[in-house]
Coordinates of N, CA and C in Angstrom, one line a residue:
X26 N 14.4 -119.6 34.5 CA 14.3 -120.8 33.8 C 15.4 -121.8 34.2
X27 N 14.8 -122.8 34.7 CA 15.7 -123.7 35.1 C 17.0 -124.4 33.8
X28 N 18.3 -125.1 34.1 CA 18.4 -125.3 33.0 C 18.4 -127.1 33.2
X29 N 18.4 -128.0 31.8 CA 18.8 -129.0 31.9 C 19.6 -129.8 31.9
X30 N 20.3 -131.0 32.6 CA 21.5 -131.6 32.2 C 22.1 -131.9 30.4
X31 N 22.7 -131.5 30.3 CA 22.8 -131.5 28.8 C 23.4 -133.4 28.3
X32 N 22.7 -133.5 27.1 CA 22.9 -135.1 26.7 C 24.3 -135.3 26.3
X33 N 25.0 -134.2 26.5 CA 26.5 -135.1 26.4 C 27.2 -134.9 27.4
X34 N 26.6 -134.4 28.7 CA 27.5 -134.3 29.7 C 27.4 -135.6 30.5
X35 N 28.3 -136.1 31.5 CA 28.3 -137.1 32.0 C 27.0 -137.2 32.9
X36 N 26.3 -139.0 33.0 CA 24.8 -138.8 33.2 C 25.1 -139.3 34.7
X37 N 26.1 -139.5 35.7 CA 26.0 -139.3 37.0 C 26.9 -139.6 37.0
X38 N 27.6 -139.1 38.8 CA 29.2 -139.3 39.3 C 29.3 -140.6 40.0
X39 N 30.5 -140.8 39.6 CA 30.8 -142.3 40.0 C 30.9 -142.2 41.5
X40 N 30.4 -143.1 42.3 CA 30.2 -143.0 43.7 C 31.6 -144.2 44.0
X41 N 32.3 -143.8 45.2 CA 33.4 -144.6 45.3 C 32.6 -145.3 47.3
X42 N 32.9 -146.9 47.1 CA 32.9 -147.7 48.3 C 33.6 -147.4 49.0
X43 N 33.5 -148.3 50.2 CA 34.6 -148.4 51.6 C 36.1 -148.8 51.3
X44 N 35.7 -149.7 49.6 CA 37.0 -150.5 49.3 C 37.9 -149.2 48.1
X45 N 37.5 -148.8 47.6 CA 37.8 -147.4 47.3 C 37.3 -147.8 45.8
X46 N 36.3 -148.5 45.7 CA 36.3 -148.9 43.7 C 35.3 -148.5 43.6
X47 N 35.3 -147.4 42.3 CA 34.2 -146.9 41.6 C 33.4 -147.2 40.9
X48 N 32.2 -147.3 40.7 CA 30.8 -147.8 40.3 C 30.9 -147.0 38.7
X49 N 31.0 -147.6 37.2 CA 30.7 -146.6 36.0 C 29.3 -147.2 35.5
X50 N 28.7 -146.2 34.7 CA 27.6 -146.7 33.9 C 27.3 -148.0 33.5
X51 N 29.2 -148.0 32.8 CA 28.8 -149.6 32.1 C 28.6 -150.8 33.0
X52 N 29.4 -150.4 34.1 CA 29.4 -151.7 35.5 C 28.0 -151.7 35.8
X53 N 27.0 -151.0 35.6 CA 25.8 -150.9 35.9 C 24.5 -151.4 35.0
X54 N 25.0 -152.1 33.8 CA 24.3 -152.3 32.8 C 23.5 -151.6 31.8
X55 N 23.6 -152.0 30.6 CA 23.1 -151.3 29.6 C 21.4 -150.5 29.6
X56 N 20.9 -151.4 30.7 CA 19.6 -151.1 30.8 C 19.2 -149.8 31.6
X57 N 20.5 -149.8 32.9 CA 20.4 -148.8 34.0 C 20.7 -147.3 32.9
X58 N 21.6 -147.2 31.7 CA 22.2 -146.4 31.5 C 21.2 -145.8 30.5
X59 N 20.8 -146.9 29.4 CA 19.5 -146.5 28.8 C 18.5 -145.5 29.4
X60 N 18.1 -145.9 30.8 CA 17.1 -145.5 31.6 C 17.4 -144.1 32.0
X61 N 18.9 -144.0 32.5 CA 19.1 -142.4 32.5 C 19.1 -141.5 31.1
X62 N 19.2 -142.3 30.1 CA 19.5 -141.4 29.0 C 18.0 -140.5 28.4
X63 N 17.2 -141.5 28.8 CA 15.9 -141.5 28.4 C 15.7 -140.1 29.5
X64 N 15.8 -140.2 30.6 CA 15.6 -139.5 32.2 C 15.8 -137.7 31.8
X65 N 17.5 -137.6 31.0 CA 18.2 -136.8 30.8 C 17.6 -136.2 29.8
X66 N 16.9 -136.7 28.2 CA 16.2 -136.1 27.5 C 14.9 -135.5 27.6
X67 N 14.2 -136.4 28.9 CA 13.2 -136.0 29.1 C 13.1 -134.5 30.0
X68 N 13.9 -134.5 30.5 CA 13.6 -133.3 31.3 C 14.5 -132.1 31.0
X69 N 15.1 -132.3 29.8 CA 15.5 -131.2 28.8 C 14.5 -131.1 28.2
X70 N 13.7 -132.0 27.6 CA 12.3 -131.4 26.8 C 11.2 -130.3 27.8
X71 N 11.4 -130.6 28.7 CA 10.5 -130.4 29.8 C 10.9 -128.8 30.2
X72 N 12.2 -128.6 30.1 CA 12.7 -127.2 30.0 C 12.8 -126.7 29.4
X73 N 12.9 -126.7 28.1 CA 12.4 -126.2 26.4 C 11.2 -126.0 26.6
X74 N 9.8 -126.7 26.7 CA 8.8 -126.4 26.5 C 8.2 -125.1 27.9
X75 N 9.5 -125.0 28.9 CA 8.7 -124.4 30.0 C 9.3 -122.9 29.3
X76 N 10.1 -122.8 28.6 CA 10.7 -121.3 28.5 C 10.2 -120.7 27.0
X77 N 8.8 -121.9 26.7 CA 8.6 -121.6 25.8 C 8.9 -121.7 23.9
X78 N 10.1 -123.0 24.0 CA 10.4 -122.7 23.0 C 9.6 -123.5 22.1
X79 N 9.7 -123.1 20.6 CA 8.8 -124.2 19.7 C 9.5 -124.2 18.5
X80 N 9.6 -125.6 18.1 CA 10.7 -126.0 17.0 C 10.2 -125.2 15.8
X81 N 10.4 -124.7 15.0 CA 9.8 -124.6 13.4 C 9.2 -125.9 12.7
X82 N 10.4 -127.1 12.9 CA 9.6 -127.9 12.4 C 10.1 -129.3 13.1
X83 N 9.0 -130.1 13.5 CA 8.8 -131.1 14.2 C 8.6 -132.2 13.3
X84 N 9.3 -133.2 14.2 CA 8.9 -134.9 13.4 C 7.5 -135.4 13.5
X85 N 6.9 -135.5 12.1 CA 6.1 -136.5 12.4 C 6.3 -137.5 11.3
X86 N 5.8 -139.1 11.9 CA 6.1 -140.2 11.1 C 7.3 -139.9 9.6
X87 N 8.6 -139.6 10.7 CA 9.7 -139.6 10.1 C 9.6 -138.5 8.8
X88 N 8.6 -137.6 8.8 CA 9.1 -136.4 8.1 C 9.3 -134.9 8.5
X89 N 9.8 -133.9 8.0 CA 9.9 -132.8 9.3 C 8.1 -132.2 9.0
X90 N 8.0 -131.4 9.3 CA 6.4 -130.7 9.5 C 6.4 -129.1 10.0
X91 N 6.5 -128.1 9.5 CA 6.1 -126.9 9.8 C 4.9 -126.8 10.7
X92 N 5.2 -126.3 11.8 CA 4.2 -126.4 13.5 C 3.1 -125.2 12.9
X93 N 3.5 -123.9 12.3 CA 3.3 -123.0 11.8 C 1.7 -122.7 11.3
X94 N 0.4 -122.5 11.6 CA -0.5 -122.8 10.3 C -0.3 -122.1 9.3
X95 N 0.1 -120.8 9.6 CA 0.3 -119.7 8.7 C 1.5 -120.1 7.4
X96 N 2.4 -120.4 8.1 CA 3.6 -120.7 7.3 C 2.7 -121.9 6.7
X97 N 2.5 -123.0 6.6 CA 1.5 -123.8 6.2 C 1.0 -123.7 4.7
X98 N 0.0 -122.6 5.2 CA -1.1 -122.2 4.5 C 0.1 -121.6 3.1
X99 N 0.8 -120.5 3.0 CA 1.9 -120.3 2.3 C 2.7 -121.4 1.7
X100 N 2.9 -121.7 1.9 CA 4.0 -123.0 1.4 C 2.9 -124.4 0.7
X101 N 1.7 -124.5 1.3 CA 0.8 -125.1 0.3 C 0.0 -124.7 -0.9
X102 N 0.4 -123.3 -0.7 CA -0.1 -122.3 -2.1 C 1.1 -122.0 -3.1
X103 N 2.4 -122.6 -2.5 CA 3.7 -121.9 -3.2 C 3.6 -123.3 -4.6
X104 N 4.1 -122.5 -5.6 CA 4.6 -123.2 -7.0 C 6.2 -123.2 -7.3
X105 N 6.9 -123.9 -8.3 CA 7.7 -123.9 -8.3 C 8.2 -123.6 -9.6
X106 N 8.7 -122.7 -9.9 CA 8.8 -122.8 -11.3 C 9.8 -123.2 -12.2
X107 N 9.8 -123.2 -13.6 CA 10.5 -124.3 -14.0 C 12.2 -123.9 -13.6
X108 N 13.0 -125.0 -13.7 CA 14.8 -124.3 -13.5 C 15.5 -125.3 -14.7
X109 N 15.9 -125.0 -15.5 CA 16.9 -125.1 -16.7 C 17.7 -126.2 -16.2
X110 N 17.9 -127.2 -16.9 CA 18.5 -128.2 -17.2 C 18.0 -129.6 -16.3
X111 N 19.1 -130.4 -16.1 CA 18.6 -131.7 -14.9 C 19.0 -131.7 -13.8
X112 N 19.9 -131.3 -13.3 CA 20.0 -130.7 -12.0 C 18.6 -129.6 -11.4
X113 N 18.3 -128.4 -12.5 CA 17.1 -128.2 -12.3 C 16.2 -129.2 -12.0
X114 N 15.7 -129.7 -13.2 CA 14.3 -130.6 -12.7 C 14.8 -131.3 -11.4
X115 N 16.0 -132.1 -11.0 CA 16.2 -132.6 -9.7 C 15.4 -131.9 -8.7
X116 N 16.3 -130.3 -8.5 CA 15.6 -129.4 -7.3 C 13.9 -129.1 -7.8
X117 N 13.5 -128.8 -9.0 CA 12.1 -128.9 -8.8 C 11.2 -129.9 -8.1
X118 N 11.5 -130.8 -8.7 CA 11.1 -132.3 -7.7 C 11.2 -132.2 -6.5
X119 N 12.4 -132.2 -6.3 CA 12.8 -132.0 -4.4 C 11.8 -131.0 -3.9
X120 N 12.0 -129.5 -4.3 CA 10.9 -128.4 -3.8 C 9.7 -128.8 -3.7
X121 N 8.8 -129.5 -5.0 CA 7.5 -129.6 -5.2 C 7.3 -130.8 -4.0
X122 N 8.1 -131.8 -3.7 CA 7.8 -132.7 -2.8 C 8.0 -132.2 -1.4
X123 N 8.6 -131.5 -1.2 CA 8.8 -130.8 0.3 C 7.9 -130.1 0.4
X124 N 7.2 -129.4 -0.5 CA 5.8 -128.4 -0.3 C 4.8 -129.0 -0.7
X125 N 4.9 -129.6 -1.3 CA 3.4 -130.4 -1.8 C 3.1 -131.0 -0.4
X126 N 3.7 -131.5 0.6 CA 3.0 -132.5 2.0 C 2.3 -131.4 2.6
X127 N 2.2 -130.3 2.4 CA 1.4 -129.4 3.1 C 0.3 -129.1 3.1
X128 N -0.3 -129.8 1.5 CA -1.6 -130.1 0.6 C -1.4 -129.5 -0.5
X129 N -2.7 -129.2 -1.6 CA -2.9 -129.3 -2.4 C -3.6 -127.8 -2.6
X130 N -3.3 -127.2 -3.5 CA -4.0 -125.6 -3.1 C -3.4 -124.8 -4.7
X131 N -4.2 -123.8 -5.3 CA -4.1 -123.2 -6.0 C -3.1 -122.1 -5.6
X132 N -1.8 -122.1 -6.7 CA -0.9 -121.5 -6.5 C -1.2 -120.3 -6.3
X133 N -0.4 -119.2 -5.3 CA -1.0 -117.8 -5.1 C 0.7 -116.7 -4.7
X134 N 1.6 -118.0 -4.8 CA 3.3 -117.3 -4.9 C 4.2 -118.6 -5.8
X135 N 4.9 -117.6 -6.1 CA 6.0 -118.5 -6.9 C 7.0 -118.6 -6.4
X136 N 8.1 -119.9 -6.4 CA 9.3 -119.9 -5.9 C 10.9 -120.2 -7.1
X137 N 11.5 -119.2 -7.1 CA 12.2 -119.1 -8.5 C 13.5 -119.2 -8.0
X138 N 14.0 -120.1 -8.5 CA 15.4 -120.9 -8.3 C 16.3 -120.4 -9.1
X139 N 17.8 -120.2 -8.9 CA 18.7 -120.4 -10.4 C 19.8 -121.5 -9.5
X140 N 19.8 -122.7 -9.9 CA 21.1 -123.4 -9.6 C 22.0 -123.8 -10.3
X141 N 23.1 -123.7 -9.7 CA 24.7 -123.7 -10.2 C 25.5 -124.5 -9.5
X142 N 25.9 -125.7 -10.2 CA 26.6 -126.6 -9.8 C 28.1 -126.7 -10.6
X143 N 29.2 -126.7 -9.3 CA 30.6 -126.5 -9.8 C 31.3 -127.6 -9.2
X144 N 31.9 -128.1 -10.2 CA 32.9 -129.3 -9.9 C 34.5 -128.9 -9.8
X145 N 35.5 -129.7 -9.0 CA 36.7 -129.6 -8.7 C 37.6 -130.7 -8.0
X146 N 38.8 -130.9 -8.7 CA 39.3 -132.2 -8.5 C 39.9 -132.1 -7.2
X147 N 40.1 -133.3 -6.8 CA 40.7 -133.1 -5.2 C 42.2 -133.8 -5.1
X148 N 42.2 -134.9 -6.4 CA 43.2 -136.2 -6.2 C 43.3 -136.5 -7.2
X149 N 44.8 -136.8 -7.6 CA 45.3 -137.5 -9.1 C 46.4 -138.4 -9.0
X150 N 46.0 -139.3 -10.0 CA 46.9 -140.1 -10.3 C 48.3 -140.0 -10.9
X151 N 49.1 -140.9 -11.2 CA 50.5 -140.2 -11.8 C 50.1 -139.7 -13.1
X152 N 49.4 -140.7 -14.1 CA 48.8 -139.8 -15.1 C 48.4 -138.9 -15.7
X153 N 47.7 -137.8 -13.9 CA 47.3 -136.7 -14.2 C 45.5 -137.1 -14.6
X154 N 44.7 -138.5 -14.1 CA 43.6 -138.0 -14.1 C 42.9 -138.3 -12.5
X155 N 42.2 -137.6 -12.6 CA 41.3 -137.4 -10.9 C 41.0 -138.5 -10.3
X156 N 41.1 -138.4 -9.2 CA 40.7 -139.7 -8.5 C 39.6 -139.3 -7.5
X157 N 39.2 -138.2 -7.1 CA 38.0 -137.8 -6.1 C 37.4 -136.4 -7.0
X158 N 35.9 -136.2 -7.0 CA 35.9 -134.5 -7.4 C 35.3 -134.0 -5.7
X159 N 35.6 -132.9 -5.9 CA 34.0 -132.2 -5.1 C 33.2 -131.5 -5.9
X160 N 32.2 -131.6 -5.5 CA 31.3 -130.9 -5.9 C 30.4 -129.3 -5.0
X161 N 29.8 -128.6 -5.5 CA 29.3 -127.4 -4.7 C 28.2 -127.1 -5.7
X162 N 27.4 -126.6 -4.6 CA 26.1 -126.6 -5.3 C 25.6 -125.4 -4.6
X163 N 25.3 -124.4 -5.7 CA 24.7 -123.3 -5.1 C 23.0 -122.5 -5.6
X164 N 22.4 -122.9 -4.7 CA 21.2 -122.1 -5.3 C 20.3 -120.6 -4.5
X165 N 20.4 -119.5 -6.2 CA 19.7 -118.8 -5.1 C 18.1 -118.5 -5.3
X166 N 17.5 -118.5 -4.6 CA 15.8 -118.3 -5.0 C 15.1 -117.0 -4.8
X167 N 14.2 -117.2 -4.8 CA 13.2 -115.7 -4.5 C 11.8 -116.2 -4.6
X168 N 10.7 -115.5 -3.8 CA 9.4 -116.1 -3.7 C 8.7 -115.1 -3.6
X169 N 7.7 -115.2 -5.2 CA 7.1 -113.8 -5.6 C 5.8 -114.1 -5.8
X170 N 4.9 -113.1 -5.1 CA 3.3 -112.9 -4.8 C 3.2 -113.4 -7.1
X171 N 1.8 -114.0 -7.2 CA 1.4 -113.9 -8.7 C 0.0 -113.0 -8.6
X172 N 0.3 -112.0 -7.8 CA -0.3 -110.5 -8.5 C 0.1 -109.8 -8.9
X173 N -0.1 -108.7 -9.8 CA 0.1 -107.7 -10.6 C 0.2 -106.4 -10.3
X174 N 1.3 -105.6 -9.9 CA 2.3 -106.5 -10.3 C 3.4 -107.3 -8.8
X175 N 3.7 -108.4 -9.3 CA 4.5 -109.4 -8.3 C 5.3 -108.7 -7.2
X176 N 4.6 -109.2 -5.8 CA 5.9 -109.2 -5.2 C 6.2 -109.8 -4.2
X177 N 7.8 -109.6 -4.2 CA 8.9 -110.0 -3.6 C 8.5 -110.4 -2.0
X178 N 8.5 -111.4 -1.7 CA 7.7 -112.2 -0.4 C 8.9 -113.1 0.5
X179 N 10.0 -113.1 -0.2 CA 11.3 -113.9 0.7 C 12.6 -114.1 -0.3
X180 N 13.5 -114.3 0.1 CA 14.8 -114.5 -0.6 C 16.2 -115.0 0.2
X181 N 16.9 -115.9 -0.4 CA 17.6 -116.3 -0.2 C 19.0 -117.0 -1.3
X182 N 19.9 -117.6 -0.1 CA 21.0 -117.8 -1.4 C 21.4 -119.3 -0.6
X183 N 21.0 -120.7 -1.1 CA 21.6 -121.9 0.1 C 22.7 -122.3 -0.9
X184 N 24.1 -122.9 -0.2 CA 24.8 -124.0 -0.9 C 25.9 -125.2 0.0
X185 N 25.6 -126.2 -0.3 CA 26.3 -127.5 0.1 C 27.0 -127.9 -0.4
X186 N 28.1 -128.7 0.0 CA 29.4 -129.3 -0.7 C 29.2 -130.9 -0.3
X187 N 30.0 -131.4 -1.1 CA 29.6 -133.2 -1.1 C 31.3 -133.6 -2.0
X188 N 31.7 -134.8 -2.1 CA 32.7 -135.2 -2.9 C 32.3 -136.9 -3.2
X189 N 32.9 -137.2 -4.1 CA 32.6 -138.7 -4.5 C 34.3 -139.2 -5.0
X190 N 34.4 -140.4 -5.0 CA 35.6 -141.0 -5.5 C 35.2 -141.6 -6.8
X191 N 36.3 -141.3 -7.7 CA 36.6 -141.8 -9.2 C 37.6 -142.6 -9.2
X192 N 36.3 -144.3 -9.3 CA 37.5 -145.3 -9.4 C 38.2 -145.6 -10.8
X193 N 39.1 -146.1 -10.7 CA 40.0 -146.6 -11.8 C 39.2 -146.9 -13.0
X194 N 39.4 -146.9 -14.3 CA 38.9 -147.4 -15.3 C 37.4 -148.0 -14.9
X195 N 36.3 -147.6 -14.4 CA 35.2 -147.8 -14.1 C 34.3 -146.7 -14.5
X196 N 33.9 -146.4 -15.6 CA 33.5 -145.2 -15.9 C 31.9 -145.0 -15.3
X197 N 31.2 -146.2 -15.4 CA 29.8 -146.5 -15.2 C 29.8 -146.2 -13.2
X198 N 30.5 -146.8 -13.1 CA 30.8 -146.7 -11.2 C 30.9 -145.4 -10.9
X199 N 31.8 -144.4 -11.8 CA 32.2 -142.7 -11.4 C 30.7 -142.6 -11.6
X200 N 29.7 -142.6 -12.6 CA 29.1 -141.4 -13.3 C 28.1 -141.6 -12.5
X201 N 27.6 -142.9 -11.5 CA 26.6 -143.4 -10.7 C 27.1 -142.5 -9.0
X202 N 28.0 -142.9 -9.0 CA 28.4 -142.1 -7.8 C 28.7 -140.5 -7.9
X203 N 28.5 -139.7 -9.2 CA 28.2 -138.5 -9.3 C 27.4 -138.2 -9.0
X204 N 26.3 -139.1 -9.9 CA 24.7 -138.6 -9.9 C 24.4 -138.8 -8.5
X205 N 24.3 -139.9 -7.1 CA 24.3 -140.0 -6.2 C 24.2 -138.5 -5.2
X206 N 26.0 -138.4 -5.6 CA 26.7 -137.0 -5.0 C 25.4 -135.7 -5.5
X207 N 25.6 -135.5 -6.6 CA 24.4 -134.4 -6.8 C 23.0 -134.8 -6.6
X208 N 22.4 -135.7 -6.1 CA 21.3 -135.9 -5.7 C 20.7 -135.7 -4.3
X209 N 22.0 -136.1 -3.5 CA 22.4 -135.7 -2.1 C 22.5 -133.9 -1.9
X210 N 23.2 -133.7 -3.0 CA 22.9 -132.0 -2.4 C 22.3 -131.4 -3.0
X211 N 21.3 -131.5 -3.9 CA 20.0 -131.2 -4.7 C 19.1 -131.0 -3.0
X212 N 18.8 -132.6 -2.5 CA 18.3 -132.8 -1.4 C 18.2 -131.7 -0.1
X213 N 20.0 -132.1 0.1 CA 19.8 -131.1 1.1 C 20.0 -129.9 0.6
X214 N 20.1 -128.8 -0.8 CA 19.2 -127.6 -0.7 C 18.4 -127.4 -0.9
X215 N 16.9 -128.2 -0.9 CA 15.9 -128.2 -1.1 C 15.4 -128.5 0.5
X216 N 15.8 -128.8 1.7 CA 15.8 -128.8 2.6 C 15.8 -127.1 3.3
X217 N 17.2 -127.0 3.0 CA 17.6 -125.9 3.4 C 16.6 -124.8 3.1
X218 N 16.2 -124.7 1.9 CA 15.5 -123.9 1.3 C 14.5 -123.8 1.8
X219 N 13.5 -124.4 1.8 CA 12.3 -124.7 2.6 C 12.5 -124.0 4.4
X220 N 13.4 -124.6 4.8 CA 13.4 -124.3 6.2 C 13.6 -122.5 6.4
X221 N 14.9 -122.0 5.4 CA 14.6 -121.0 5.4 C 13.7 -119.9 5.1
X222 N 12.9 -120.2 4.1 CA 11.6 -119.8 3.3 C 10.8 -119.7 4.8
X223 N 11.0 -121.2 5.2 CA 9.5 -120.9 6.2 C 10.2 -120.1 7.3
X224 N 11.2 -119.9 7.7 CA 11.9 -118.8 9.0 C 11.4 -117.5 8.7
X225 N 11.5 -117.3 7.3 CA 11.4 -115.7 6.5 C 9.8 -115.4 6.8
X226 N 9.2 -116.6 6.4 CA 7.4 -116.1 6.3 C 7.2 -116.1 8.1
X227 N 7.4 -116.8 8.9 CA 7.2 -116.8 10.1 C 7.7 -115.4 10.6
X228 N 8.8 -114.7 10.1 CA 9.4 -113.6 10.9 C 8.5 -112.1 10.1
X229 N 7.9 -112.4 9.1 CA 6.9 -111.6 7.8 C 5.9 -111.8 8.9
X230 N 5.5 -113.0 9.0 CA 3.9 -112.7 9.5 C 3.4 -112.2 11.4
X231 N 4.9 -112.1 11.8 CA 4.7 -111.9 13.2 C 5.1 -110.1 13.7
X232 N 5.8 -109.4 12.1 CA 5.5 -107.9 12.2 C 4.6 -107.4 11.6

C-alpha cells in the first residue's frame, strides 16, 4: 500500500534560481497553494480507500452517519430510558436525537445511562470565592436486549471535562455559562457514546 503525503507535512520543496532565491508557497499565491492542498487530500483519500479503510461514521449534510446497515438497523430500534434529574433529561435528549436520525422503529434494546456530574474550583479571589469551576461529567451505560430475560448487548463508561469562568457579582452570567458548560459535555457524551455503542455492535456482529 502506497503511502500518502500527509496534510501537515510540507506541500513541496522550495526550488532555488541561478540568483540563489527561493520560491515559498506564499510567493506563489493563495490560489496555487489552495490547489495543492486540495491535490494532497485528495490522494490521501485515494490511499485510504485503496487499503480498504472505511470510516464508521461519515459526513453527511453536516451530520455524522453510521456507514454500517447492521449497526443502523440496532441503533434505530434502541430506546433510551429514563436518567434522574436534568442533566439526565439533557443526555436523554441528546441520545434520543443521535439515534432517532436512523428512523423510527419499535424499540427491541434499551440503552441505560447513570450520569454523574462533579464540579471543582480552579481560581479564587482574595475573598475566598471561585472565579473558574471545572466541571467532569461521567457517564456509564449499558444496552440490554427487551427479551426475557434481558440481555446485555454492549457497555461502556464515557467522560469529558469542560470549565467555565465566574464573573464578579454577575450571578445570572455564572449560572448561563454553567448550563452552557454542561450542555457542551452532555453533547459530547452522547456523541461519544453512540460512536462507541456503534464500534461494540459492529465488532458483535462481525464474530
Amino acid at each position: 500500500m502506497s503511502s500518502a503525503p500527509s496534510p501537515g507535512a510540507p506541500l513541496g520543496s522550495a526550488s532555488m534560481s541561478r540568483a540563489g532565491s527561493s520560491t515559498s508557497l506564499s510567493e506563489q499565491g493563495p490560489a496555487s497553494a489552495a490547489r495543492r492542498r486540495l491535490l494532497v487530500l485528495g490522494a490521501a483519500g485515494l490511499t485510504l480507500a485503496g487499503c480498504g479503510f472505511r470510516p464508521l461514521y461519515a459526513p453527511r449534510d453536516g451530520t455524522a452517519s453510521v456507514t454500517d446497515p447492521g449497526v443502523r438497523d440496532v441503533l434505530a430500534s434502541t430506546g433510551v430510558a429514563l436518567i434522574p434529574e436534568r442533566g439526565g433529561q439533557l443526555m436523554r435528549r441528546a441520545l434520543q436525537q443521535r439515534l432517532g436520525r436512523f428512523g423510527a422503529a419499535t424499540p427491541t434494546q434499551e440503552l441505560r445511562v447513570s450520569l454523574l456530574l462533579g464540579a471543582e474550583a480552579e481560581g479564587f479571589r482574595r475573598d475566598g470565592t471561585a472565579t473558574r469551576t471545572r466541571l467532569t461529567a461521567t457517564a456509564g451505560w449499558l444496552l440490554v436486549s427487551l427479551n426475557t430475560p434481558p440481555a446485555q448487548l454492549a457497555q461502556g463508561t464515557e467522560q469529558a471535562f469542560d470549565a467555565f469562568d465566574i464573573p464578579d457579582n454577575q450571578f445570572f452570567a455564572a449560572d448561563f455559562a454553567r448550563d452552557a458548560t454542561v450542555q457542551r459535555l452532555i453533547d459530547q457524551l452522547a456523541e461519544d457514546m453512540v460512536l462507541r455503542l456503534s464500534a461494540q455492535l459492529r465488532t458483535r456482529q462481525s464474530t
